[in-house]
């Protein structure tokens, strides 16, 4: 589903070096490592927000090296993306934030609405349809970002620190949500600081340090 | 159709997000529209006044002494010329009558003959009369072997043309300055909208939106500001002009002129927003 082949991306401070990683269909892969280890860089290359200096990134049928820039949106539609900063639209309600996907893709209003309500129900935000992101707790904001990423049933969910800055109870709730998403056959690729929280889940953990993969569990 | 709806909806939101800057842009575009409409109206009024004056413009060609018998032939020749609306053949008796009306008949009492030359008084279509044209026309007449002298009020024509040209140039400069201000304010308002819409732009990209879907709403916001400003400015001036037209002070506003003003303000709006997006492209607007 997602494959990185000998990918290198260098910045003045850090980046990643010669990273190869494969996430199979329905697989759950966590990338763990310290801050600045290169987790976010790696993830952003998967959805082509960053382009590798060397190497190849494959997402479904798309190969980043031979892909035209105008194909990037279509490639991203195969993924559900949860960014570290969540990228929620603050002046729109929970419902409107999720409806955005259908509007962008060009679905009918009826179809967009059905999809939005379905995912909001799945993530447990059905009762907050008219709330604005600022009125939600951190955990609920994560759920909203996940809900938006799930619209259209993507084949893989890519999430950057979905449990970051959450208390244990809230993090457990998000984990259960992610587990239920995985149980439906969606591949998960995510970064985390807290690998210990995933011990009970069928997760392959990949460790990254100073831009290089250093181990796998 | 859904894409157009999406762009229009997001453009309206972008315009609202730009707040005070957006209102300033709309007001400046309204000023452009109002001023352009006023200029158009003023030009129409000036043109009407000019035509009124030129309708009274006449040229007099004096026939060479001894060729008086050619007067009618010359008259027919003049009538066939382009732009001529009326030719009056002034024979000796009519010339004396005209002279007496202006200066009295004492001169004829002193002289035992009528020394006045016969002439042709020529009137032209006001639409074709201008300094260059009338100078050429006078030269053609002057070169005719049967005509001794040509007289006309060249100074009046020059003054009218000069006034028209100065007025047009002055108004054009003012319109250009206001349009420049409008472009700048639209540029600023769209910049504000872009800055406050970065989270939106990022969200659209993350869910698979195209660059067009991110950029077009901002360009459309500028066009919408132009449309709203244009309707406000041109509408207001058009209404005033319509009221004045009832008393005959100014001509009735032309729908074509109003449409042209709207197109102009929309173009200015598009230009301002395109500049803002172009500038932003080098920064955080692209991922």
GROMACS .gro file of C-alpha atoms in nm:
model
  504
    1UNK     CA    1   0.000   0.000   0.000
    2UNK     CA    2   0.272   0.246   0.107
    3UNK     CA    3   0.639   0.194   0.032
    4UNK     CA    4   0.949   0.407   0.080
    5UNK     CA    5   1.259   0.281  -0.102
    6UNK     CA    6   1.597   0.417   0.008
    7UNK     CA    7   1.457   0.763   0.068
    8UNK     CA    8   1.681   1.052   0.166
    9UNK     CA    9   1.575   1.405   0.247
   10UNK     CA   10   1.831   1.641   0.392
   11UNK     CA   11   1.791   1.971   0.572
   12UNK     CA   12   2.059   2.184   0.730
   13UNK     CA   13   1.942   2.037   1.061
   14UNK     CA   14   1.844   1.674   1.021
   15UNK     CA   15   1.622   1.504   0.766
   16UNK     CA   16   1.615   1.132   0.688
   17UNK     CA   17   1.878   0.909   0.532
   18UNK     CA   18   1.837   0.598   0.320
   19UNK     CA   19   1.505   0.495   0.475
   20UNK     CA   20   1.316   0.196   0.338
   21UNK     CA   21   0.978   0.105   0.480
   22UNK     CA   22   0.677  -0.091   0.362
   23UNK     CA   23   0.324  -0.073   0.497
   24UNK     CA   24   0.114  -0.357   0.360
   25UNK     CA   25  -0.259  -0.364   0.302
   26UNK     CA   26  -0.441  -0.345   0.636
   27UNK     CA   27  -0.115  -0.325   0.831
   28UNK     CA   28  -0.059  -0.099   1.130
   29UNK     CA   29   0.286   0.056   1.150
   30UNK     CA   30   0.403   0.299   1.416
   31UNK     CA   31   0.714   0.512   1.375
   32UNK     CA   32   0.869   0.596   1.707
   33UNK     CA   33   1.161   0.818   1.790
   34UNK     CA   34   1.267   1.130   1.974
   35UNK     CA   35   1.173   1.481   1.867
   36UNK     CA   36   1.365   1.580   1.555
   37UNK     CA   37   1.442   1.218   1.467
   38UNK     CA   38   1.272   1.256   1.127
   39UNK     CA   39   0.926   1.104   1.195
   40UNK     CA   40   0.724   1.394   1.059
   41UNK     CA   41   0.957   1.436   0.760
   42UNK     CA   42   0.904   1.072   0.672
   43UNK     CA   43   0.528   1.100   0.704
   44UNK     CA   44   0.509   1.421   0.501
   45UNK     CA   45   0.691   1.253   0.216
   46UNK     CA   46   0.425   0.983   0.209
   47UNK     CA   47   0.158   1.241   0.122
   48UNK     CA   48   0.394   1.444  -0.099
   49UNK     CA   49   0.405   1.753   0.114
   50UNK     CA   50   0.780   1.704   0.097
   51UNK     CA   51   0.962   1.547  -0.193
   52UNK     CA   52   1.263   1.318  -0.138
   53UNK     CA   53   1.607   1.419  -0.259
   54UNK     CA   54   1.683   1.058  -0.343
   55UNK     CA   55   1.471   0.743  -0.343
   56UNK     CA   56   1.119   0.646  -0.428
   57UNK     CA   57   0.786   0.676  -0.248
   58UNK     CA   58   0.499   0.458  -0.365
   59UNK     CA   59   0.138   0.508  -0.253
   60UNK     CA   60  -0.104   0.263  -0.411
   61UNK     CA   61  -0.055   0.299  -0.785
   62UNK     CA   62   0.131   0.628  -0.757
   63UNK     CA   63   0.508   0.659  -0.776
   64UNK     CA   64   0.619   0.999  -0.650
   65UNK     CA   65   0.927   1.019  -0.875
   66UNK     CA   66   0.728   0.983  -1.196
   67UNK     CA   67   0.412   1.157  -1.077
   68UNK     CA   68   0.301   1.493  -1.214
   69UNK     CA   69   0.227   1.765  -0.962
   70UNK     CA   70  -0.137   1.775  -1.065
   71UNK     CA   71  -0.174   1.407  -0.965
   72UNK     CA   72  -0.087   1.478  -0.602
   73UNK     CA   73  -0.448   1.558  -0.499
   74UNK     CA   74  -0.571   1.228  -0.645
   75UNK     CA   75  -0.295   1.043  -0.461
   76UNK     CA   76  -0.386   1.217  -0.134
   77UNK     CA   77  -0.747   1.111  -0.177
   78UNK     CA   78  -0.634   0.750  -0.141
   79UNK     CA   79  -0.508   0.840   0.205
   80UNK     CA   80  -0.666   0.983   0.514
   81UNK     CA   81  -0.425   1.240   0.655
   82UNK     CA   82  -0.415   1.365   1.013
   83UNK     CA   83  -0.157   1.637   1.044
   84UNK     CA   84   0.029   1.714   1.365
   85UNK     CA   85  -0.139   2.056   1.388
   86UNK     CA   86  -0.472   1.894   1.286
   87UNK     CA   87  -0.544   2.169   1.027
   88UNK     CA   88  -0.898   2.223   1.149
   89UNK     CA   89  -1.087   2.523   1.019
   90UNK     CA   90  -1.164   2.724   1.329
   91UNK     CA   91  -1.451   2.931   1.188
   92UNK     CA   92  -1.645   2.623   1.075
   93UNK     CA   93  -1.846   2.380   1.279
   94UNK     CA   94  -1.754   2.016   1.330
   95UNK     CA   95  -2.007   1.920   1.062
   96UNK     CA   96  -1.874   2.181   0.815
   97UNK     CA   97  -1.514   2.073   0.874
   98UNK     CA   98  -1.604   1.719   0.773
   99UNK     CA   99  -1.833   1.828   0.487
  100UNK     CA  100  -1.532   2.001   0.330
  101UNK     CA  101  -1.409   1.667   0.191
  102UNK     CA  102  -1.724   1.608  -0.013
  103UNK     CA  103  -1.720   1.969  -0.136
  104UNK     CA  104  -1.358   1.937  -0.248
  105UNK     CA  105  -1.406   1.598  -0.413
  106UNK     CA  106  -1.725   1.719  -0.581
  107UNK     CA  107  -1.982   1.482  -0.433
  108UNK     CA  108  -2.350   1.569  -0.421
  109UNK     CA  109  -2.461   1.743  -0.105
  110UNK     CA  110  -2.668   1.443  -0.006
  111UNK     CA  111  -2.375   1.204  -0.043
  112UNK     CA  112  -2.137   1.441   0.140
  113UNK     CA  113  -2.385   1.475   0.425
  114UNK     CA  114  -2.436   1.098   0.455
  115UNK     CA  115  -2.060   1.037   0.460
  116UNK     CA  116  -1.997   1.317   0.710
  117UNK     CA  117  -2.264   1.197   0.951
  118UNK     CA  118  -2.141   0.838   0.918
  119UNK     CA  119  -1.782   0.919   1.019
  120UNK     CA  120  -1.887   1.167   1.289
  121UNK     CA  121  -2.098   0.891   1.439
  122UNK     CA  122  -1.803   0.654   1.417
  123UNK     CA  123  -1.568   0.884   1.606
  124UNK     CA  124  -1.831   0.979   1.863
  125UNK     CA  125  -1.879   1.343   1.769
  126UNK     CA  126  -2.237   1.311   1.656
  127UNK     CA  127  -2.358   1.531   1.940
  128UNK     CA  128  -2.112   1.809   1.857
  129UNK     CA  129  -2.216   1.876   1.499
  130UNK     CA  130  -2.275   2.247   1.558
  131UNK     CA  131  -1.975   2.305   1.784
  132UNK     CA  132  -1.667   2.488   1.665
  133UNK     CA  133  -1.323   2.327   1.703
  134UNK     CA  134  -1.231   2.574   1.978
  135UNK     CA  135  -1.528   2.449   2.181
  136UNK     CA  136  -1.400   2.091   2.173
  137UNK     CA  137  -1.149   1.926   2.407
  138UNK     CA  138  -0.805   1.827   2.269
  139UNK     CA  139  -0.921   1.469   2.241
  140UNK     CA  140  -1.234   1.567   2.056
  141UNK     CA  141  -1.031   1.784   1.819
  142UNK     CA  142  -0.818   1.477   1.738
  143UNK     CA  143  -1.135   1.279   1.677
  144UNK     CA  144  -1.257   1.551   1.444
  145UNK     CA  145  -0.931   1.546   1.246
  146UNK     CA  146  -0.954   1.166   1.227
  147UNK     CA  147  -1.319   1.188   1.121
  148UNK     CA  148  -1.230   1.420   0.835
  149UNK     CA  149  -0.950   1.187   0.730
  150UNK     CA  150  -1.187   0.890   0.727
  151UNK     CA  151  -1.442   1.043   0.489
  152UNK     CA  152  -1.450   0.836   0.170
  153UNK     CA  153  -1.308   0.526   0.341
  154UNK     CA  154  -0.939   0.572   0.251
  155UNK     CA  155  -0.721   0.264   0.207
  156UNK     CA  156  -0.470   0.397   0.458
  157UNK     CA  157  -0.471   0.649   0.742
  158UNK     CA  158  -0.154   0.852   0.793
  159UNK     CA  159  -0.146   1.026   1.130
  160UNK     CA  160   0.125   1.241   1.285
  161UNK     CA  161   0.124   1.211   1.666
  162UNK     CA  162  -0.248   1.139   1.706
  163UNK     CA  163  -0.196   1.082   2.079
  164UNK     CA  164   0.039   1.375   2.139
  165UNK     CA  165  -0.036   1.596   2.444
  166UNK     CA  166  -0.335   1.386   2.550
  167UNK     CA  167  -0.394   1.252   2.900
  168UNK     CA  168  -0.390   0.874   2.936
  169UNK     CA  169  -0.767   0.828   2.942
  170UNK     CA  170  -0.823   1.040   2.631
  171UNK     CA  171  -0.529   0.873   2.455
  172UNK     CA  172  -0.686   0.532   2.529
  173UNK     CA  173  -1.010   0.649   2.372
  174UNK     CA  174  -0.830   0.762   2.056
  175UNK     CA  175  -0.636   0.435   2.051
  176UNK     CA  176  -0.957   0.237   2.059
  177UNK     CA  177  -1.089   0.447   1.774
  178UNK     CA  178  -0.773   0.381   1.572
  179UNK     CA  179  -0.800   0.012   1.653
  180UNK     CA  180  -1.157   0.002   1.527
  181UNK     CA  181  -1.046   0.176   1.205
  182UNK     CA  182  -0.769  -0.082   1.163
  183UNK     CA  183  -1.014  -0.364   1.230
  184UNK     CA  184  -1.213  -0.254   0.924
  185UNK     CA  185  -0.911  -0.319   0.703
  186UNK     CA  186  -0.761   0.029   0.684
  187UNK     CA  187  -0.381   0.042   0.692
  188UNK     CA  188  -0.239   0.277   0.956
  189UNK     CA  189   0.091   0.460   0.945
  190UNK     CA  190   0.149   0.689   1.238
  191UNK     CA  191   0.414   0.850   1.452
  192UNK     CA  192   0.416   0.847   1.829
  193UNK     CA  193   0.623   0.926   2.134
  194UNK     CA  194   0.442   0.670   2.344
  195UNK     CA  195   0.500   0.319   2.202
  196UNK     CA  196   0.412   0.164   2.538
  197UNK     CA  197   0.045   0.252   2.485
  198UNK     CA  198   0.028   0.022   2.183
  199UNK     CA  199   0.149  -0.298   2.350
  200UNK     CA  200  -0.191  -0.464   2.336
  201UNK     CA  201  -0.247  -0.381   1.970
  202UNK     CA  202  -0.128  -0.561   1.654
  203UNK     CA  203   0.125  -0.293   1.568
  204UNK     CA  204   0.459  -0.315   1.392
  205UNK     CA  205   0.685  -0.055   1.548
  206UNK     CA  206   0.968   0.100   1.354
  207UNK     CA  207   1.227   0.303   1.542
  208UNK     CA  208   1.391   0.607   1.383
  209UNK     CA  209   1.692   0.792   1.517
  210UNK     CA  210   1.878   1.082   1.358
  211UNK     CA  211   1.697   1.021   1.032
  212UNK     CA  212   1.775   0.651   1.006
  213UNK     CA  213   1.568   0.343   1.082
  214UNK     CA  214   1.743   0.168   1.367
  215UNK     CA  215   1.514  -0.113   1.465
  216UNK     CA  216   1.181  -0.285   1.430
  217UNK     CA  217   0.951  -0.475   1.666
  218UNK     CA  218  -2.131   2.325  -1.145
  219UNK     CA  219  -2.046   2.194  -0.797
  220UNK     CA  220  -1.692   2.322  -0.842
  221UNK     CA  221  -1.822   2.670  -0.931
  222UNK     CA  222  -2.050   2.661  -0.627
  223UNK     CA  223  -1.756   2.559  -0.410
  224UNK     CA  224  -1.537   2.840  -0.545
  225UNK     CA  225  -1.809   3.103  -0.507
  226UNK     CA  226  -1.894   2.993  -0.153
  227UNK     CA  227  -1.531   2.990  -0.047
  228UNK     CA  228  -1.470   3.325  -0.220
  229UNK     CA  229  -1.752   3.483  -0.020
  230UNK     CA  230  -1.607   3.337   0.298
  231UNK     CA  231  -1.261   3.469   0.206
  232UNK     CA  232  -1.408   3.814   0.147
  233UNK     CA  233  -1.586   3.807   0.482
  234UNK     CA  234  -1.267   3.685   0.652
  235UNK     CA  235  -1.073   3.981   0.515
  236UNK     CA  236  -1.295   4.208   0.731
  237UNK     CA  237  -1.211   4.579   0.725
  238UNK     CA  238  -0.954   4.533   0.448
  239UNK     CA  239  -1.226   4.375   0.233
  240UNK     CA  240  -1.464   4.664   0.296
  241UNK     CA  241  -1.191   4.915   0.209
  242UNK     CA  242  -1.126   4.729  -0.116
  243UNK     CA  243  -1.497   4.729  -0.200
  244UNK     CA  244  -1.524   5.101  -0.120
  245UNK     CA  245  -1.221   5.189  -0.331
  246UNK     CA  246  -1.360   4.983  -0.618
  247UNK     CA  247  -1.692   5.161  -0.568
  248UNK     CA  248  -1.501   5.490  -0.594
  249UNK     CA  249  -1.342   5.372  -0.920
  250UNK     CA  250  -1.682   5.272  -1.055
  251UNK     CA  251  -1.845   5.594  -0.938
  252UNK     CA  252  -1.571   5.808  -1.082
  253UNK     CA  253  -1.564   5.621  -1.413
  254UNK     CA  254  -1.942   5.654  -1.442
  255UNK     CA  255  -1.916   6.026  -1.361
  256UNK     CA  256  -1.641   6.067  -1.621
  257UNK     CA  257  -1.853   5.886  -1.875
  258UNK     CA  258  -2.153   6.106  -1.789
  259UNK     CA  259  -1.940   6.422  -1.799
  260UNK     CA  260  -1.798   6.324  -2.136
  261UNK     CA  261  -2.148   6.264  -2.269
  262UNK     CA  262  -2.260   6.605  -2.139
  263UNK     CA  263  -1.948   6.770  -2.282
  264UNK     CA  264  -2.003   6.599  -2.616
  265UNK     CA  265  -2.365   6.720  -2.621
  266UNK     CA  266  -2.252   7.077  -2.541
  267UNK     CA  267  -1.980   7.057  -2.805
  268UNK     CA  268  -2.226   6.937  -3.067
  269UNK     CA  269  -2.463   7.218  -2.969
  270UNK     CA  270  -2.187   7.474  -3.026
  271UNK     CA  271  -2.063   7.312  -3.344
  272UNK     CA  272  -2.415   7.302  -3.486
  273UNK     CA  273  -2.378   7.679  -3.509
  274UNK     CA  274  -2.032   7.661  -3.663
  275UNK     CA  275  -2.008   7.801  -4.015
  276UNK     CA  276  -1.740   7.869  -4.273
  277UNK     CA  277  -1.764   8.150  -4.526
  278UNK     CA  278  -1.592   8.124  -4.866
  279UNK     CA  279  -1.570   8.455  -5.054
  280UNK     CA  280  -1.586   8.435  -5.434
  281UNK     CA  281  -1.314   8.608  -5.632
  282UNK     CA  282  -1.428   8.943  -5.787
  283UNK     CA  283  -1.539   8.890  -6.146
  284UNK     CA  284  -1.638   8.528  -6.081
  285UNK     CA  285  -1.976   8.611  -5.921
  286UNK     CA  286  -2.155   8.416  -6.195
  287UNK     CA  287  -1.996   8.096  -6.060
  288UNK     CA  288  -2.172   8.130  -5.723
  289UNK     CA  289  -2.441   7.869  -5.784
  290UNK     CA  290  -2.197   7.627  -5.946
  291UNK     CA  291  -1.968   7.662  -5.643
  292UNK     CA  292  -2.269   7.611  -5.414
  293UNK     CA  293  -2.354   7.283  -5.584
  294UNK     CA  294  -1.992   7.173  -5.559
  295UNK     CA  295  -1.991   7.250  -5.187
  296UNK     CA  296  -2.319   7.065  -5.126
  297UNK     CA  297  -2.162   6.751  -5.268
  298UNK     CA  298  -1.874   6.762  -5.020
  299UNK     CA  299  -1.858   6.525  -4.723
  300UNK     CA  300  -1.996   6.653  -4.392
  301UNK     CA  301  -2.169   6.957  -4.542
  302UNK     CA  302  -2.525   6.996  -4.413
  303UNK     CA  303  -2.623   7.334  -4.557
  304UNK     CA  304  -2.490   7.584  -4.810
  305UNK     CA  305  -2.628   7.935  -4.835
  306UNK     CA  306  -2.545   8.124  -5.153
  307UNK     CA  307  -2.501   8.489  -5.055
  308UNK     CA  308  -2.534   8.715  -5.359
  309UNK     CA  309  -2.452   9.090  -5.361
  310UNK     CA  310  -2.798   9.194  -5.238
  311UNK     CA  311  -2.798   8.939  -4.954
  312UNK     CA  312  -2.446   9.039  -4.857
  313UNK     CA  313  -2.553   9.402  -4.833
  314UNK     CA  314  -2.857   9.302  -4.629
  315UNK     CA  315  -2.644   9.099  -4.388
  316UNK     CA  316  -2.391   9.380  -4.363
  317UNK     CA  317  -2.663   9.637  -4.290
  318UNK     CA  318  -2.813   9.415  -4.020
  319UNK     CA  319  -2.481   9.411  -3.838
  320UNK     CA  320  -2.329   9.751  -3.906
  321UNK     CA  321  -2.606   9.971  -4.047
  322UNK     CA  322  -2.651  10.097  -4.405
  323UNK     CA  323  -2.448  10.418  -4.383
  324UNK     CA  324  -2.166  10.275  -4.591
  325UNK     CA  325  -2.395  10.216  -4.888
  326UNK     CA  326  -2.526  10.575  -4.860
  327UNK     CA  327  -2.169  10.701  -4.897
  328UNK     CA  328  -2.073  10.470  -5.182
  329UNK     CA  329  -2.248  10.460  -5.511
  330UNK     CA  330  -2.201  10.084  -5.549
  331UNK     CA  331  -2.203   9.764  -5.342
  332UNK     CA  332  -1.837   9.663  -5.278
  333UNK     CA  333  -1.920   9.344  -5.086
  334UNK     CA  334  -1.811   9.013  -5.241
  335UNK     CA  335  -2.054   8.727  -5.298
  336UNK     CA  336  -1.992   8.426  -5.079
  337UNK     CA  337  -2.097   8.081  -4.970
  338UNK     CA  338  -2.189   8.014  -4.607
  339UNK     CA  339  -2.127   7.647  -4.532
  340UNK     CA  340  -2.256   7.454  -4.229
  341UNK     CA  341  -2.122   7.114  -4.130
  342UNK     CA  342  -2.234   6.806  -3.942
  343UNK     CA  343  -2.110   6.866  -3.580
  344UNK     CA  344  -1.996   6.505  -3.561
  345UNK     CA  345  -1.732   6.551  -3.831
  346UNK     CA  346  -1.605   6.897  -3.739
  347UNK     CA  347  -1.268   6.922  -3.570
  348UNK     CA  348  -0.969   7.154  -3.606
  349UNK     CA  349  -0.765   6.923  -3.827
  350UNK     CA  350  -1.054   6.844  -4.055
  351UNK     CA  351  -1.176   7.203  -4.092
  352UNK     CA  352  -0.820   7.325  -4.162
  353UNK     CA  353  -0.790   7.077  -4.448
  354UNK     CA  354  -1.137   7.167  -4.572
  355UNK     CA  355  -1.051   7.541  -4.567
  356UNK     CA  356  -0.729   7.470  -4.755
  357UNK     CA  357  -0.918   7.282  -5.028
  358UNK     CA  358  -1.156   7.576  -5.066
  359UNK     CA  359  -0.873   7.826  -5.058
  360UNK     CA  360  -0.701   7.643  -5.343
  361UNK     CA  361  -1.009   7.666  -5.561
  362UNK     CA  362  -0.944   7.921  -5.844
  363UNK     CA  363  -1.287   8.089  -5.799
  364UNK     CA  364  -1.249   8.144  -5.423
  365UNK     CA  365  -1.052   8.436  -5.292
  366UNK     CA  366  -1.068   8.390  -4.916
  367UNK     CA  367  -1.204   8.153  -4.652
  368UNK     CA  368  -1.309   8.269  -4.305
  369UNK     CA  369  -1.413   8.064  -3.999
  370UNK     CA  370  -1.392   8.071  -3.618
  371UNK     CA  371  -1.087   7.850  -3.587
  372UNK     CA  372  -1.009   7.973  -3.237
  373UNK     CA  373  -1.343   7.852  -3.100
  374UNK     CA  374  -1.277   7.507  -3.237
  375UNK     CA  375  -0.925   7.499  -3.096
  376UNK     CA  376  -1.045   7.606  -2.753
  377UNK     CA  377  -1.320   7.344  -2.749
  378UNK     CA  378  -1.081   7.069  -2.853
  379UNK     CA  379  -0.816   7.180  -2.611
  380UNK     CA  380  -1.067   7.185  -2.326
  381UNK     CA  381  -1.194   6.839  -2.419
  382UNK     CA  382  -0.841   6.695  -2.439
  383UNK     CA  383  -0.732   6.850  -2.108
  384UNK     CA  384  -1.045   6.731  -1.934
  385UNK     CA  385  -1.003   6.378  -2.072
  386UNK     CA  386  -0.637   6.363  -1.972
  387UNK     CA  387  -0.708   6.500  -1.623
  388UNK     CA  388  -0.990   6.256  -1.564
  389UNK     CA  389  -0.785   5.968  -1.702
  390UNK     CA  390  -0.504   6.047  -1.456
  391UNK     CA  391  -0.749   6.064  -1.164
  392UNK     CA  392  -0.912   5.733  -1.272
  393UNK     CA  393  -0.566   5.573  -1.303
  394UNK     CA  394  -0.468   5.691  -0.954
  395UNK     CA  395  -0.793   5.566  -0.797
  396UNK     CA  396  -0.762   5.239  -0.989
  397UNK     CA  397  -0.407   5.201  -0.857
  398UNK     CA  398  -0.530   5.257  -0.502
  399UNK     CA  399  -0.808   5.004  -0.562
  400UNK     CA  400  -0.561   4.743  -0.689
  401UNK     CA  401  -0.345   4.800  -0.381
  402UNK     CA  402  -0.638   4.774  -0.140
  403UNK     CA  403  -0.771   4.460  -0.312
  404UNK     CA  404  -0.420   4.317  -0.295
  405UNK     CA  405  -0.409   4.390   0.079
  406UNK     CA  406  -0.757   4.254   0.148
  407UNK     CA  407  -0.685   3.930  -0.037
  408UNK     CA  408  -0.354   3.904   0.150
  409UNK     CA  409  -0.546   3.933   0.476
  410UNK     CA  410  -0.793   3.673   0.350
  411UNK     CA  411  -0.510   3.440   0.252
  412UNK     CA  412  -0.334   3.484   0.584
  413UNK     CA  413  -0.651   3.407   0.776
  414UNK     CA  414  -0.731   3.125   0.535
  415UNK     CA  415  -0.405   2.934   0.564
  416UNK     CA  416  -0.563   2.667   0.785
  417UNK     CA  417  -0.843   2.634   0.532
  418UNK     CA  418  -0.593   2.606   0.244
  419UNK     CA  419  -0.398   2.341   0.433
  420UNK     CA  420  -0.714   2.146   0.512
  421UNK     CA  421  -0.822   2.156   0.147
  422UNK     CA  422  -0.483   2.024   0.038
  423UNK     CA  423  -0.480   1.749   0.299
  424UNK     CA  424  -0.820   1.619   0.188
  425UNK     CA  425  -0.706   1.609  -0.176
  426UNK     CA  426  -0.797   1.954  -0.304
  427UNK     CA  427  -0.619   2.087  -0.611
  428UNK     CA  428  -0.410   2.405  -0.629
  429UNK     CA  429  -0.691   2.552  -0.836
  430UNK     CA  430  -0.940   2.484  -0.558
  431UNK     CA  431  -0.709   2.662  -0.314
  432UNK     CA  432  -0.630   2.964  -0.533
  433UNK     CA  433  -0.946   3.026  -0.735
  434UNK     CA  434  -1.157   3.130  -0.434
  435UNK     CA  435  -0.909   3.407  -0.355
  436UNK     CA  436  -0.904   3.536  -0.715
  437UNK     CA  437  -1.283   3.512  -0.718
  438UNK     CA  438  -1.295   3.707  -0.391
  439UNK     CA  439  -1.118   3.994  -0.570
  440UNK     CA  440  -1.358   3.971  -0.863
  441UNK     CA  441  -1.655   3.967  -0.623
  442UNK     CA  442  -1.518   4.275  -0.446
  443UNK     CA  443  -1.498   4.440  -0.790
  444UNK     CA  444  -1.853   4.336  -0.875
  445UNK     CA  445  -1.998   4.457  -0.543
  446UNK     CA  446  -1.795   4.781  -0.554
  447UNK     CA  447  -1.889   4.832  -0.919
  448UNK     CA  448  -2.259   4.784  -0.854
  449UNK     CA  449  -2.243   5.021  -0.555
  450UNK     CA  450  -2.046   5.296  -0.729
  451UNK     CA  451  -2.189   5.278  -1.079
  452UNK     CA  452  -2.540   5.218  -0.941
  453UNK     CA  453  -2.525   5.526  -0.721
  454UNK     CA  454  -2.388   5.753  -0.993
  455UNK     CA  455  -2.627   5.600  -1.248
  456UNK     CA  456  -2.924   5.673  -1.021
  457UNK     CA  457  -2.813   6.034  -0.970
  458UNK     CA  458  -2.754   6.072  -1.344
  459UNK     CA  459  -3.099   5.928  -1.415
  460UNK     CA  460  -3.254   6.186  -1.180
  461UNK     CA  461  -3.060   6.470  -1.344
  462UNK     CA  462  -3.148   6.338  -1.690
  463UNK     CA  463  -3.518   6.392  -1.614
  464UNK     CA  464  -3.454   6.766  -1.602
  465UNK     CA  465  -3.245   6.742  -1.919
  466UNK     CA  466  -2.925   6.851  -1.743
  467UNK     CA  467  -2.732   6.540  -1.847
  468UNK     CA  468  -2.792   6.256  -2.093
  469UNK     CA  469  -2.954   5.929  -1.977
  470UNK     CA  470  -2.690   5.678  -1.850
  471UNK     CA  471  -2.606   5.410  -2.103
  472UNK     CA  472  -2.632   5.044  -1.992
  473UNK     CA  473  -2.322   4.965  -2.203
  474UNK     CA  474  -2.124   5.222  -2.003
  475UNK     CA  475  -2.241   5.071  -1.672
  476UNK     CA  476  -2.150   4.721  -1.794
  477UNK     CA  477  -1.807   4.846  -1.903
  478UNK     CA  478  -1.749   5.001  -1.560
  479UNK     CA  479  -1.847   4.672  -1.390
  480UNK     CA  480  -1.606   4.479  -1.612
  481UNK     CA  481  -1.333   4.731  -1.529
  482UNK     CA  482  -1.380   4.705  -1.151
  483UNK     CA  483  -1.393   4.324  -1.172
  484UNK     CA  484  -1.068   4.327  -1.368
  485UNK     CA  485  -0.908   4.557  -1.109
  486UNK     CA  486  -1.028   4.321  -0.834
  487UNK     CA  487  -0.888   4.019  -1.019
  488UNK     CA  488  -0.559   4.199  -1.074
  489UNK     CA  489  -0.524   4.287  -0.705
  490UNK     CA  490  -0.604   3.935  -0.587
  491UNK     CA  491  -0.384   3.771  -0.853
  492UNK     CA  492  -0.096   3.991  -0.733
  493UNK     CA  493  -0.161   3.887  -0.372
  494UNK     CA  494  -0.169   3.517  -0.465
  495UNK     CA  495   0.140   3.549  -0.682
  496UNK     CA  496   0.326   3.706  -0.393
  497UNK     CA  497   0.198   3.439  -0.153
  498UNK     CA  498   0.304   3.159  -0.389
  499UNK     CA  499   0.664   3.214  -0.285
  500UNK     CA  500   0.569   3.167   0.079
  501UNK     CA  501   0.345   2.941   0.275
  502UNK     CA  502   0.057   2.921   0.032
  503UNK     CA  503   0.217   2.633  -0.156
  504UNK     CA  504   0.297   2.313   0.024
   0.00000   0.00000   0.00000
